């Protein structure tokens, strides 16, 4: 049978169509003959072919052209679905109706055709022609007796991973159909909260209530659960994940409809559980006026456009229809990656946006100025920065030059070019920092705060000593960790789970604020539209999350158990490695307590101290001089004197500094 199937699949398209037409002609004749049998009975019936030969000639002549016209021979049998069935009903019904007119006009008193014959012919044709296609679909899928195969409690082992589908709605049923067609996983059950469908059979699978999951595992042998609940809120998804965490099941999810529509994922993508669901916080609807205010119909520049936040900013800015989107990035590969993604989207959606990829460094103020002037930039989102705490701690000079001087260069280029809006992406690590990265980001904030209060500042390192009229509105947006960013703990945990562990956590009590990248980028755009100049906005990050609890949840939702003293036979252990250089047990979002609400419930405005531009320029000169001399003791002291609350809790671990101390 397998060889016959392969032979049929290898036929040319024309040969397949000829075969289908031949089979349909045979089915039309059989249906017509059976119509007489049903009406007259087998005992008393005179041979209908002999009595009504003309009718058996007319039936296929009427039916086959209609079948061709309705596209029944263009459908791919392996993907035969509801639409094809509806087409068959239309074609068969119309052919039966036309045949009825033929019978009415051409039958005579000697060879009367009973009127019920046409009705019998109609329903028999539907059953035979539609049924044949359903049977062939199962045959070509190698899935004979599908309805029997998927009945619960059958002990058939085909080597496929057994999965239960959480959600018996439209998405769940589409997923079941896709899994059966793909033959990579075998669906064995549904789980659904709706009590009205509990214990019923849908698509050949029994529906279980959530409280009967253990029974479902015992009866079906399910090893995984696929979440098919794209319309559920994050709060509800968190409840479901909390429920599933107690069972030895690997939990994954199917993409939501918005992700499919945006092109970010494909229909057949099955993803690991979105860690955002574990946080359980639903995104607040965006204020479209705030989103569009600084972007729609404008020229927009994003620095660090290939990074985690920068690339998401570019995606969301593209939706808001700027005239020009300039992608400024130092990494060639990152720039190529985000440009390719955005170009595909522009082509797919026919967006009237010009994309311009620009390789360059934020340390090059002249190039930044040329770019901003040449394309008349209206809005700058400055996301370029070094953000990895231990890496910057070991490379202090690079951290200062990129985070502080890079921000200063970009801001001064914006002032000179007359850019209207400038938004800095900051971090919660800038609040009472214990590391160089946090202190440099706070110094970047202080730079913008100082510039924003000058009507006509004399710019830093400007030998002409000529003031520059300030037409730029500077805004800073401060938030915590984003899920899935480069350097984030989440991708690291996924990788460690796949390799069998252990999961490495720096400290049992370490906590962090988390937010999804899309939510953070959307709030950054809205906050940047609200500033009056020199504003520091803080995003509502919710409650801080204990990293060790996050690690445990990820292990459980992978269908594994945590190895510990209480459970020495568990699958994956969690190891504590100790705090890294410059790392804090917890992060803060505010330096003081002076915070005010804004138009958006997730965005707060912080009123914090600043340093005047004239004083700050002198401190920046001293800092640059210390960096040039590789005098990191002086660099640390200058950062302490300038950044309020900066209190490093360890020795200087910069590689150059340590090596020089070892030299005789």
XYZ file of C-alpha atoms in Angstrom:
664
model
C 0.000 0.000 0.000
C 2.886 2.334 0.778
C 4.382 1.782 -2.675
C 1.021 2.526 -4.333
C 0.743 5.757 -2.342
C 4.238 6.868 -3.347
C 3.509 6.000 -7.002
C 0.312 8.067 -6.962
C 2.036 11.018 -5.304
C 4.777 10.946 -7.956
C 2.318 11.219 -10.864
C 2.358 14.458 -12.829
C -0.304 17.058 -12.103
C -2.046 16.280 -15.419
C -2.086 12.528 -14.722
C -3.564 13.151 -11.279
C -6.346 15.285 -12.765
C -7.183 12.678 -15.421
C -7.356 10.016 -12.701
C -9.629 12.216 -10.550
C -11.970 12.886 -13.475
C -12.156 9.158 -14.270
C -12.947 8.295 -10.659
C -15.606 11.047 -10.454
C -17.312 9.788 -13.656
C -17.430 6.310 -12.102
C -18.831 7.728 -8.845
C -21.516 9.718 -10.729
C -22.646 6.521 -12.493
C -22.625 4.528 -9.258
C -24.577 7.280 -7.460
C -27.167 7.400 -10.268
C -27.512 3.613 -10.320
C -27.850 3.524 -6.517
C -30.514 6.251 -6.733
C -32.685 3.849 -8.746
C -31.920 1.015 -6.311
C -33.010 3.124 -3.334
C -36.208 4.212 -5.129
C -37.301 0.946 -6.783
C -35.616 -1.759 -4.748
C -33.315 -4.469 -6.026
C -35.914 -7.200 -6.610
C -38.446 -5.456 -8.880
C -36.062 -2.975 -10.477
C -35.545 -3.192 -14.234
C -31.955 -2.476 -15.309
C -31.801 1.378 -15.116
C -28.827 1.567 -17.490
C -30.826 -0.219 -20.189
C -34.023 1.743 -19.535
C -32.452 5.186 -19.104
C -29.117 4.953 -20.919
C -29.421 8.575 -22.038
C -29.561 9.658 -18.396
C -26.278 7.881 -17.587
C -24.683 9.730 -20.526
C -26.071 13.121 -19.449
C -25.113 12.848 -15.753
C -21.274 13.040 -16.184
C -21.621 15.473 -19.121
C -23.450 17.858 -16.770
C -21.403 17.161 -13.614
C -17.754 17.072 -14.746
C -17.649 20.540 -16.413
C -19.221 22.002 -13.279
C -16.676 20.204 -11.094
C -13.903 21.702 -13.225
C -15.481 25.161 -13.109
C -15.748 25.031 -9.318
C -12.033 24.145 -9.020
C -12.481 20.678 -7.545
C -9.465 19.419 -9.502
C -7.223 22.261 -8.407
C -7.498 21.385 -4.706
C -4.628 19.428 -3.138
C -6.115 16.261 -1.687
C -3.694 16.111 1.257
C -4.931 19.529 2.437
C -8.607 18.860 1.823
C -10.703 20.837 4.327
C -14.031 22.498 5.068
C -13.779 24.936 2.157
C -13.356 22.049 -0.282
C -16.413 20.298 1.186
C -18.515 23.425 0.703
C -17.308 23.636 -2.901
C -18.339 19.994 -3.484
C -21.806 20.669 -2.030
C -22.259 23.643 -4.374
C -21.028 21.776 -7.463
C -23.026 18.593 -6.819
C -26.181 20.554 -5.946
C -26.003 22.613 -9.125
C -25.288 19.567 -11.287
C -28.275 17.737 -9.729
C -30.508 20.735 -10.371
C -29.465 20.918 -14.032
C -29.944 17.163 -14.389
C -33.465 17.581 -12.983
C -34.256 20.067 -15.776
C -32.818 17.643 -18.343
C -35.026 14.857 -16.986
C -38.087 17.149 -17.088
C -37.555 18.173 -20.725
C -36.434 14.896 -22.264
C -38.278 12.135 -20.391
C -41.397 10.679 -22.107
C -44.379 8.665 -20.956
C -42.760 5.378 -21.866
C -39.542 5.987 -19.899
C -40.680 8.055 -16.940
C -37.914 8.876 -14.447
C -39.261 8.983 -10.865
C -38.837 12.461 -9.341
C -37.216 11.080 -6.194
C -34.357 9.712 -8.288
C -32.844 13.202 -8.576
C -32.964 13.732 -4.785
C -31.405 10.308 -4.184
C -28.755 11.023 -6.803
C -27.934 14.341 -5.054
C -27.287 12.973 -1.574
C -25.549 9.835 -2.811
C -23.214 11.945 -4.976
C -22.378 14.128 -2.001
C -21.520 11.109 0.132
C -19.511 9.321 -2.543
C -17.586 12.251 -4.059
C -16.962 14.001 -0.729
C -16.297 10.752 1.104
C -13.818 9.596 -1.534
C -11.791 12.786 -1.098
C -11.790 12.503 2.701
C -10.660 8.877 2.435
C -7.909 9.811 -0.027
C -6.711 12.588 2.251
C -6.269 10.126 5.095
C -4.639 7.629 2.754
C -2.087 10.086 1.387
C -1.296 11.295 4.900
C -0.572 7.686 5.833
C -3.264 8.036 8.457
C -5.929 5.359 7.799
C -8.757 5.098 10.309
C -7.897 8.520 11.796
C -11.025 8.610 13.887
C -10.025 5.355 15.552
C -6.412 6.366 16.016
C -7.216 9.444 18.024
C -9.799 7.942 20.332
C -8.549 8.133 23.947
C -7.344 5.067 25.864
C -5.846 3.352 22.788
C -2.424 1.902 23.463
C -0.880 2.527 20.083
C 2.751 3.616 20.153
C 3.938 5.191 16.909
C 7.054 6.757 18.422
C 5.638 10.305 18.277
C 5.701 12.613 21.268
C 2.255 12.653 22.925
C 0.852 16.111 23.554
C -2.257 17.518 25.196
C -3.755 20.745 23.881
C -4.826 23.333 26.465
C -7.774 25.063 24.824
C -10.410 23.251 22.748
C -11.458 26.329 20.791
C -10.715 27.298 17.191
C -6.970 27.676 17.792
C -6.789 24.294 19.531
C -8.638 22.487 16.751
C -6.464 24.119 14.080
C -3.403 23.025 16.032
C -4.671 19.426 16.203
C -5.186 19.384 12.435
C -1.689 20.798 11.860
C -0.064 18.273 14.208
C -1.806 15.342 12.549
C -0.729 16.571 9.144
C 2.859 17.207 10.222
C 3.183 13.869 12.041
C 5.842 15.169 14.438
C 3.674 15.067 17.562
C 0.545 13.079 18.325
C -2.311 14.976 20.044
C -3.963 12.747 22.641
C -6.317 15.009 24.625
C -7.783 18.462 25.127
C -7.764 20.389 28.411
C -10.328 23.164 28.733
C -11.890 25.288 31.469
C -15.331 25.209 29.847
C -17.384 22.749 31.921
C -20.001 22.477 29.145
C -17.582 20.525 26.924
C -15.843 18.515 29.668
C -15.695 14.752 28.996
C -16.892 15.268 25.421
C -15.061 14.255 22.248
C -13.772 17.018 19.939
C -11.758 16.156 16.820
C -11.494 12.626 18.128
C -9.916 13.733 21.438
C -11.451 13.657 24.894
C -11.756 16.980 26.700
C -10.512 16.992 30.307
C -11.117 19.538 33.027
C -7.966 21.161 34.505
C -8.564 19.341 37.794
C -8.337 15.992 35.957
C -4.881 16.579 34.417
C -3.260 13.792 36.434
C -5.945 11.379 35.223
C -5.327 12.568 31.659
C -1.588 11.882 31.992
C -2.232 8.370 33.320
C -4.778 7.516 30.607
C -3.017 9.022 27.575
C 0.660 9.098 28.506
C 0.900 12.788 27.551
C 4.414 14.216 27.834
C 3.814 17.804 26.756
C 1.125 20.471 26.889
C 0.717 23.003 24.082
C -1.088 26.191 25.052
C -3.617 27.136 22.364
C -5.146 30.119 24.158
C -3.913 33.134 22.138
C -6.713 35.436 23.311
C -6.227 34.831 27.057
C -4.866 37.627 29.230
C -1.420 37.367 30.795
C -3.036 37.057 34.209
C -5.042 34.028 33.095
C -2.010 32.475 31.392
C -0.048 32.880 34.602
C -2.776 30.989 36.516
C -2.689 28.178 33.949
C 1.117 27.950 34.075
C 0.963 27.848 37.873
C -1.470 24.928 37.606
C 0.650 23.024 35.064
C 3.865 23.597 36.998
C 2.918 20.828 39.416
C 2.852 18.117 36.721
C 5.724 16.406 34.845
C 4.796 18.078 31.559
C 6.861 20.170 29.175
C 4.743 23.270 28.533
C 4.999 25.165 25.257
C 2.733 27.564 23.392
C 1.535 28.365 19.887
C 1.926 31.918 18.583
C -0.837 34.470 18.914
C -2.723 35.851 15.931
C -1.065 39.294 16.208
C 2.399 37.719 16.026
C 1.324 35.770 12.945
C -0.148 38.859 11.313
C 2.986 40.923 11.976
C 5.172 38.244 10.423
C 7.292 37.750 13.550
C 6.481 34.047 13.705
C 5.196 31.378 11.345
C 2.054 29.296 11.676
C 3.997 26.130 12.444
C 6.135 27.746 15.166
C 5.747 26.155 18.587
C 7.542 28.209 21.195
C 8.795 27.715 24.697
C 6.488 29.349 27.227
C 6.707 33.122 27.095
C 8.334 34.113 30.384
C 6.196 37.242 30.253
C 3.261 34.943 31.035
C 4.946 33.986 34.309
C 4.947 37.635 35.346
C 1.191 37.659 34.733
C 0.954 41.362 33.951
C -1.263 42.540 31.102
C -0.028 45.426 28.983
C -1.937 48.691 29.339
C -3.479 49.878 26.041
C -1.294 52.432 24.280
C -2.247 56.076 23.798
C -2.037 56.364 20.027
C -1.685 60.132 20.142
C 1.446 59.760 22.286
C 2.816 57.043 20.015
C 2.433 59.117 16.850
C 3.352 62.555 18.201
C 7.117 62.380 17.583
C 7.135 59.844 14.737
C 4.299 59.949 12.215
C 5.352 61.774 9.066
C 8.773 62.609 10.537
C 12.403 61.650 10.052
C 13.490 59.396 12.939
C 16.987 58.211 13.947
C 17.629 55.227 16.257
C 21.142 54.704 17.598
C 22.010 51.153 18.599
C 19.333 50.085 16.115
C 20.525 46.467 16.055
C 20.358 45.902 19.818
C 17.523 44.345 21.782
C 15.714 47.593 22.605
C 16.873 49.460 19.501
C 15.578 46.802 17.107
C 12.185 46.661 18.837
C 11.980 50.444 18.728
C 12.587 50.241 14.977
C 9.785 47.678 14.553
C 7.284 49.801 16.423
C 8.405 53.066 14.823
C 7.857 51.468 11.408
C 4.203 50.836 12.311
C 3.766 54.548 13.069
C 4.673 55.557 9.485
C 7.681 57.903 9.674
C 8.854 59.284 6.329
C 12.462 58.165 6.975
C 13.826 55.692 9.526
C 17.611 55.873 9.976
C 19.229 52.818 11.593
C 22.527 53.886 13.203
C 24.552 50.901 14.404
C 28.194 50.003 15.089
C 27.791 46.231 14.541
C 27.592 45.310 10.850
C 25.827 41.992 11.516
C 23.227 43.501 13.847
C 22.524 46.262 11.346
C 22.140 43.762 8.502
C 19.788 41.588 10.582
C 17.339 44.336 11.572
C 17.472 45.941 8.112
C 16.594 42.618 6.410
C 13.647 42.109 8.753
C 12.304 45.628 8.272
C 12.765 45.568 4.474
C 10.700 42.382 4.240
C 7.952 44.006 6.261
C 8.016 47.209 4.205
C 7.664 45.136 1.037
C 4.970 42.872 2.473
C 2.817 45.713 3.813
C 3.735 48.306 1.132
C 4.747 50.836 3.790
C 5.686 54.342 2.584
C 8.833 54.419 4.752
C 12.406 54.917 3.565
C 14.907 52.761 5.485
C 18.501 53.956 5.716
C 21.134 51.715 7.387
C 24.164 53.672 8.610
C 27.284 52.037 10.012
C 28.916 54.286 12.561
C 29.880 54.902 16.152
C 28.274 57.330 18.586
C 31.826 58.416 19.434
C 31.985 60.115 16.013
C 30.123 63.395 16.596
C 30.894 64.759 13.138
C 29.277 61.767 11.422
C 26.248 61.995 13.695
C 25.884 65.673 12.845
C 26.168 65.007 9.094
C 23.505 62.286 9.278
C 21.082 64.415 11.288
C 21.501 67.439 9.027
C 21.414 65.519 5.754
C 18.110 63.784 6.497
C 16.591 66.598 8.604
C 16.091 64.330 11.628
C 13.165 65.327 13.869
C 13.426 62.683 16.596
C 16.364 60.683 18.016
C 16.023 57.552 20.154
C 19.430 56.977 21.743
C 19.636 53.266 22.622
C 23.362 52.750 21.908
C 25.174 51.778 25.120
C 27.196 49.075 26.801
C 24.809 47.481 29.297
C 26.473 44.278 30.561
C 27.503 45.076 34.139
C 30.540 42.728 34.621
C 31.813 43.433 31.080
C 31.847 47.199 31.642
C 33.353 46.678 35.110
C 36.316 44.945 33.445
C 36.543 47.577 30.649
C 36.001 50.897 32.378
C 37.414 53.155 29.652
C 35.086 51.697 27.013
C 32.119 52.074 29.335
C 32.873 55.771 29.930
C 33.622 56.558 26.279
C 30.558 54.744 24.899
C 27.942 55.469 27.549
C 28.943 58.993 28.604
C 30.836 60.519 25.686
C 28.686 58.654 23.146
C 25.549 60.176 24.699
C 27.214 63.597 24.886
C 28.217 63.416 21.196
C 24.736 62.358 20.082
C 23.067 65.063 22.193
C 25.388 67.812 20.953
C 24.927 66.706 17.330
C 21.168 66.891 17.911
C 21.522 70.426 19.310
C 23.613 71.572 16.353
C 21.251 69.971 13.824
C 18.149 71.453 15.472
C 16.574 68.058 16.286
C 13.241 68.579 18.031
C 13.044 65.459 20.257
C 15.802 63.429 21.906
C 14.968 60.358 24.010
C 17.628 58.514 26.051
C 17.098 54.859 26.963
C 18.330 54.617 30.549
C 18.334 51.880 33.215
C 17.367 51.196 36.805
C 21.067 50.496 37.448
C 21.624 54.274 37.253
C 19.931 54.619 40.648
C 22.451 54.520 43.524
C 24.795 52.437 41.355
C 27.416 50.036 42.621
C 28.955 49.531 39.188
C 30.566 51.512 36.391
C 27.772 50.755 33.921
C 25.125 52.246 36.207
C 27.228 55.266 37.098
C 27.985 56.040 33.431
C 24.292 55.805 32.544
C 23.429 58.187 35.395
C 26.150 60.539 34.162
C 24.557 60.348 30.701
C 21.239 61.351 32.309
C 22.943 64.251 34.119
C 24.408 65.422 30.796
C 20.989 65.646 29.174
C 19.451 67.231 32.274
C 22.146 69.921 32.242
C 21.848 70.608 28.499
C 18.044 70.810 28.649
C 18.247 73.717 31.115
C 20.494 75.807 28.868
C 18.842 78.088 26.325
C 22.102 78.573 24.418
C 24.871 76.353 25.819
C 28.510 76.561 24.801
C 29.052 72.956 23.821
C 31.667 70.672 25.327
C 35.093 70.737 23.664
C 34.029 73.547 21.313
C 37.107 75.732 20.701
C 35.033 78.449 18.986
C 33.405 79.230 22.338
C 30.184 80.112 20.490
C 26.870 79.269 22.095
C 24.358 77.005 20.303
C 20.652 77.808 20.387
C 18.848 74.928 22.110
C 15.777 73.774 20.169
C 15.906 70.173 21.413
C 13.591 68.640 24.005
C 15.608 66.070 25.987
C 13.830 63.183 27.713
C 15.153 60.188 29.660
C 13.275 56.925 30.206
C 14.472 54.603 32.959
C 13.421 50.951 33.349
C 14.743 47.560 34.485
C 15.599 44.320 32.732
C 13.795 43.290 29.569
C 12.958 39.672 28.889
C 15.010 38.019 26.169
C 17.495 40.847 25.622
C 21.124 40.150 24.803
C 22.825 39.265 28.076
C 19.489 38.477 29.749
C 19.258 35.573 32.165
C 16.272 34.018 30.353
C 18.075 32.844 27.163
C 20.913 31.595 29.395
C 18.479 29.482 31.437
C 16.929 28.045 28.258
C 20.367 27.061 26.989
C 21.366 25.519 30.319
C 18.130 23.502 30.520
C 18.701 22.121 26.999
C 22.234 21.052 27.939
C 21.028 19.306 31.094
C 21.978 21.991 33.604
C 22.941 23.174 36.072
C 21.214 26.560 36.097
C 23.551 29.207 37.469
C 22.174 31.929 39.757
C 24.487 34.415 41.406
C 22.708 34.620 44.789
C 19.650 32.971 46.446
C 18.123 36.374 47.303
C 18.868 38.304 44.122
C 15.818 40.021 42.604
C 15.229 41.947 39.401
C 12.481 43.945 37.706
C 11.371 42.494 34.377
C 9.390 43.776 31.422
C 8.849 42.437 27.906
C 10.837 44.149 25.140
C 7.732 45.178 23.093
C 6.052 46.679 26.166
C 9.217 48.565 27.157
C 9.705 49.969 23.630
C 6.074 51.083 23.397
C 6.276 52.856 26.753
C 9.582 54.503 25.784
C 7.951 56.014 22.685
C 4.973 57.279 24.702
C 7.132 58.664 27.513
C 9.343 60.444 25.001
C 6.274 62.259 23.676
C 5.286 63.611 27.116
C 8.504 65.320 28.178
C 8.809 69.091 28.479
C 12.608 69.044 28.659
C 14.992 67.399 31.121
C 12.324 64.950 32.300
C 13.296 61.603 33.836
C 10.484 59.121 33.296
C 10.308 55.835 35.175
C 8.336 52.868 33.874
C 6.143 50.849 36.230
C 7.952 47.511 36.289
C 5.540 45.777 38.667
C 6.891 43.626 41.463
C 10.541 42.479 41.510
C 11.091 38.800 40.710
C 13.389 36.429 42.614
C 15.733 34.928 40.016
C 15.927 31.551 41.781
C 12.113 31.233 41.669
C 12.187 32.095 37.967
C 14.778 29.348 37.421
C 12.621 26.802 39.272
C 9.527 27.680 37.242
C 11.426 27.326 33.957
C 12.691 23.875 35.012
C 9.196 22.719 36.002
C 7.567 24.049 32.826
C 10.152 22.125 30.797
C 8.675 18.942 32.275
C 11.667 18.442 34.579
C 12.290 18.567 38.318
C 14.769 20.535 40.429
C 17.641 18.537 41.942
C 18.233 19.627 45.544
C 18.948 18.251 48.991
C 15.248 17.464 49.399
C 15.083 15.891 45.933
C 18.538 14.373 45.169
C 17.151 12.444 42.170
C 15.821 15.520 40.378
C 16.742 16.351 36.791
C 18.452 19.745 36.920
C 20.312 21.449 39.754
C 20.538 25.166 40.557
C 24.004 26.399 41.490
C 24.835 29.696 43.198
C 27.972 31.282 41.781
C 28.230 34.466 43.894
C 27.617 38.063 42.933
C 29.658 39.259 39.953
C 31.753 42.455 40.008
C 29.479 45.479 40.413
C 26.287 43.407 40.805
C 23.594 44.334 43.357
C 21.118 42.059 45.110
C 18.257 44.339 44.081
C 17.696 47.330 41.805
C 15.813 50.592 42.333
C 14.018 52.880 39.902
C 14.014 56.148 41.871
C 16.850 58.083 43.499
C 14.452 60.052 45.702
C 10.801 59.784 46.656
C 9.631 62.764 44.585
C 7.587 61.131 41.845
C 4.503 62.313 39.981
C 1.859 60.592 37.859
C 1.557 61.247 34.134
C -1.070 60.799 31.419
C -0.124 57.100 31.254
C -0.683 54.838 34.286
C 2.533 52.885 33.583
C 4.769 55.962 33.320
C 5.885 58.100 36.280
C 7.853 61.333 36.261
C 10.789 61.621 38.670
C 11.987 64.991 39.939
C 15.688 64.515 40.679
C 18.734 66.675 41.302
C 20.923 67.829 38.463
C 24.273 69.564 37.908
C 24.611 72.814 35.970
C 26.159 72.551 32.517
C 29.187 74.756 33.318
C 30.155 72.588 36.305
C 29.422 69.335 34.491
C 31.655 70.295 31.560
C 34.632 70.618 33.913
C 33.902 67.232 35.452
C 33.642 65.653 31.991
C 37.015 67.155 31.040
C 38.604 65.665 34.162
C 36.959 62.309 33.468
C 38.231 62.193 29.887
C 41.715 63.136 31.037
C 41.714 60.335 33.633
C 40.532 57.818 31.024
C 43.247 58.937 28.607
C 45.848 58.409 31.347
C 44.385 54.998 32.290
C 44.071 56.377 35.837
C 41.169 54.250 37.014
C 41.470 55.210 40.667
C 40.849 58.792 39.569
C 38.043 57.694 37.224
C 36.303 55.961 40.116
C 36.739 58.980 42.378
C 35.371 61.373 39.739
C 32.339 59.139 39.240
C 31.812 59.071 43.017
C 31.992 62.857 43.202
C 29.618 63.387 40.267
C 27.050 60.595 40.543
C 24.930 60.751 43.680
C 24.830 57.436 45.525
C 27.617 55.743 43.520
C 29.287 53.438 46.036
C 31.368 50.638 44.467
C 31.645 47.719 46.860
C 34.814 46.048 45.578
C 38.258 46.554 44.145
C 38.761 47.913 40.634
C 38.710 44.912 38.292
C 39.487 46.647 34.990
C 41.858 44.368 33.056
C 44.305 47.132 32.107
C 44.330 48.506 35.663
C 45.040 45.075 37.146
C 47.795 44.274 34.639
C 49.564 47.589 35.263
C 49.548 46.951 38.993
C 51.310 43.642 38.354
C 54.022 45.240 36.194
C 57.317 46.092 37.981
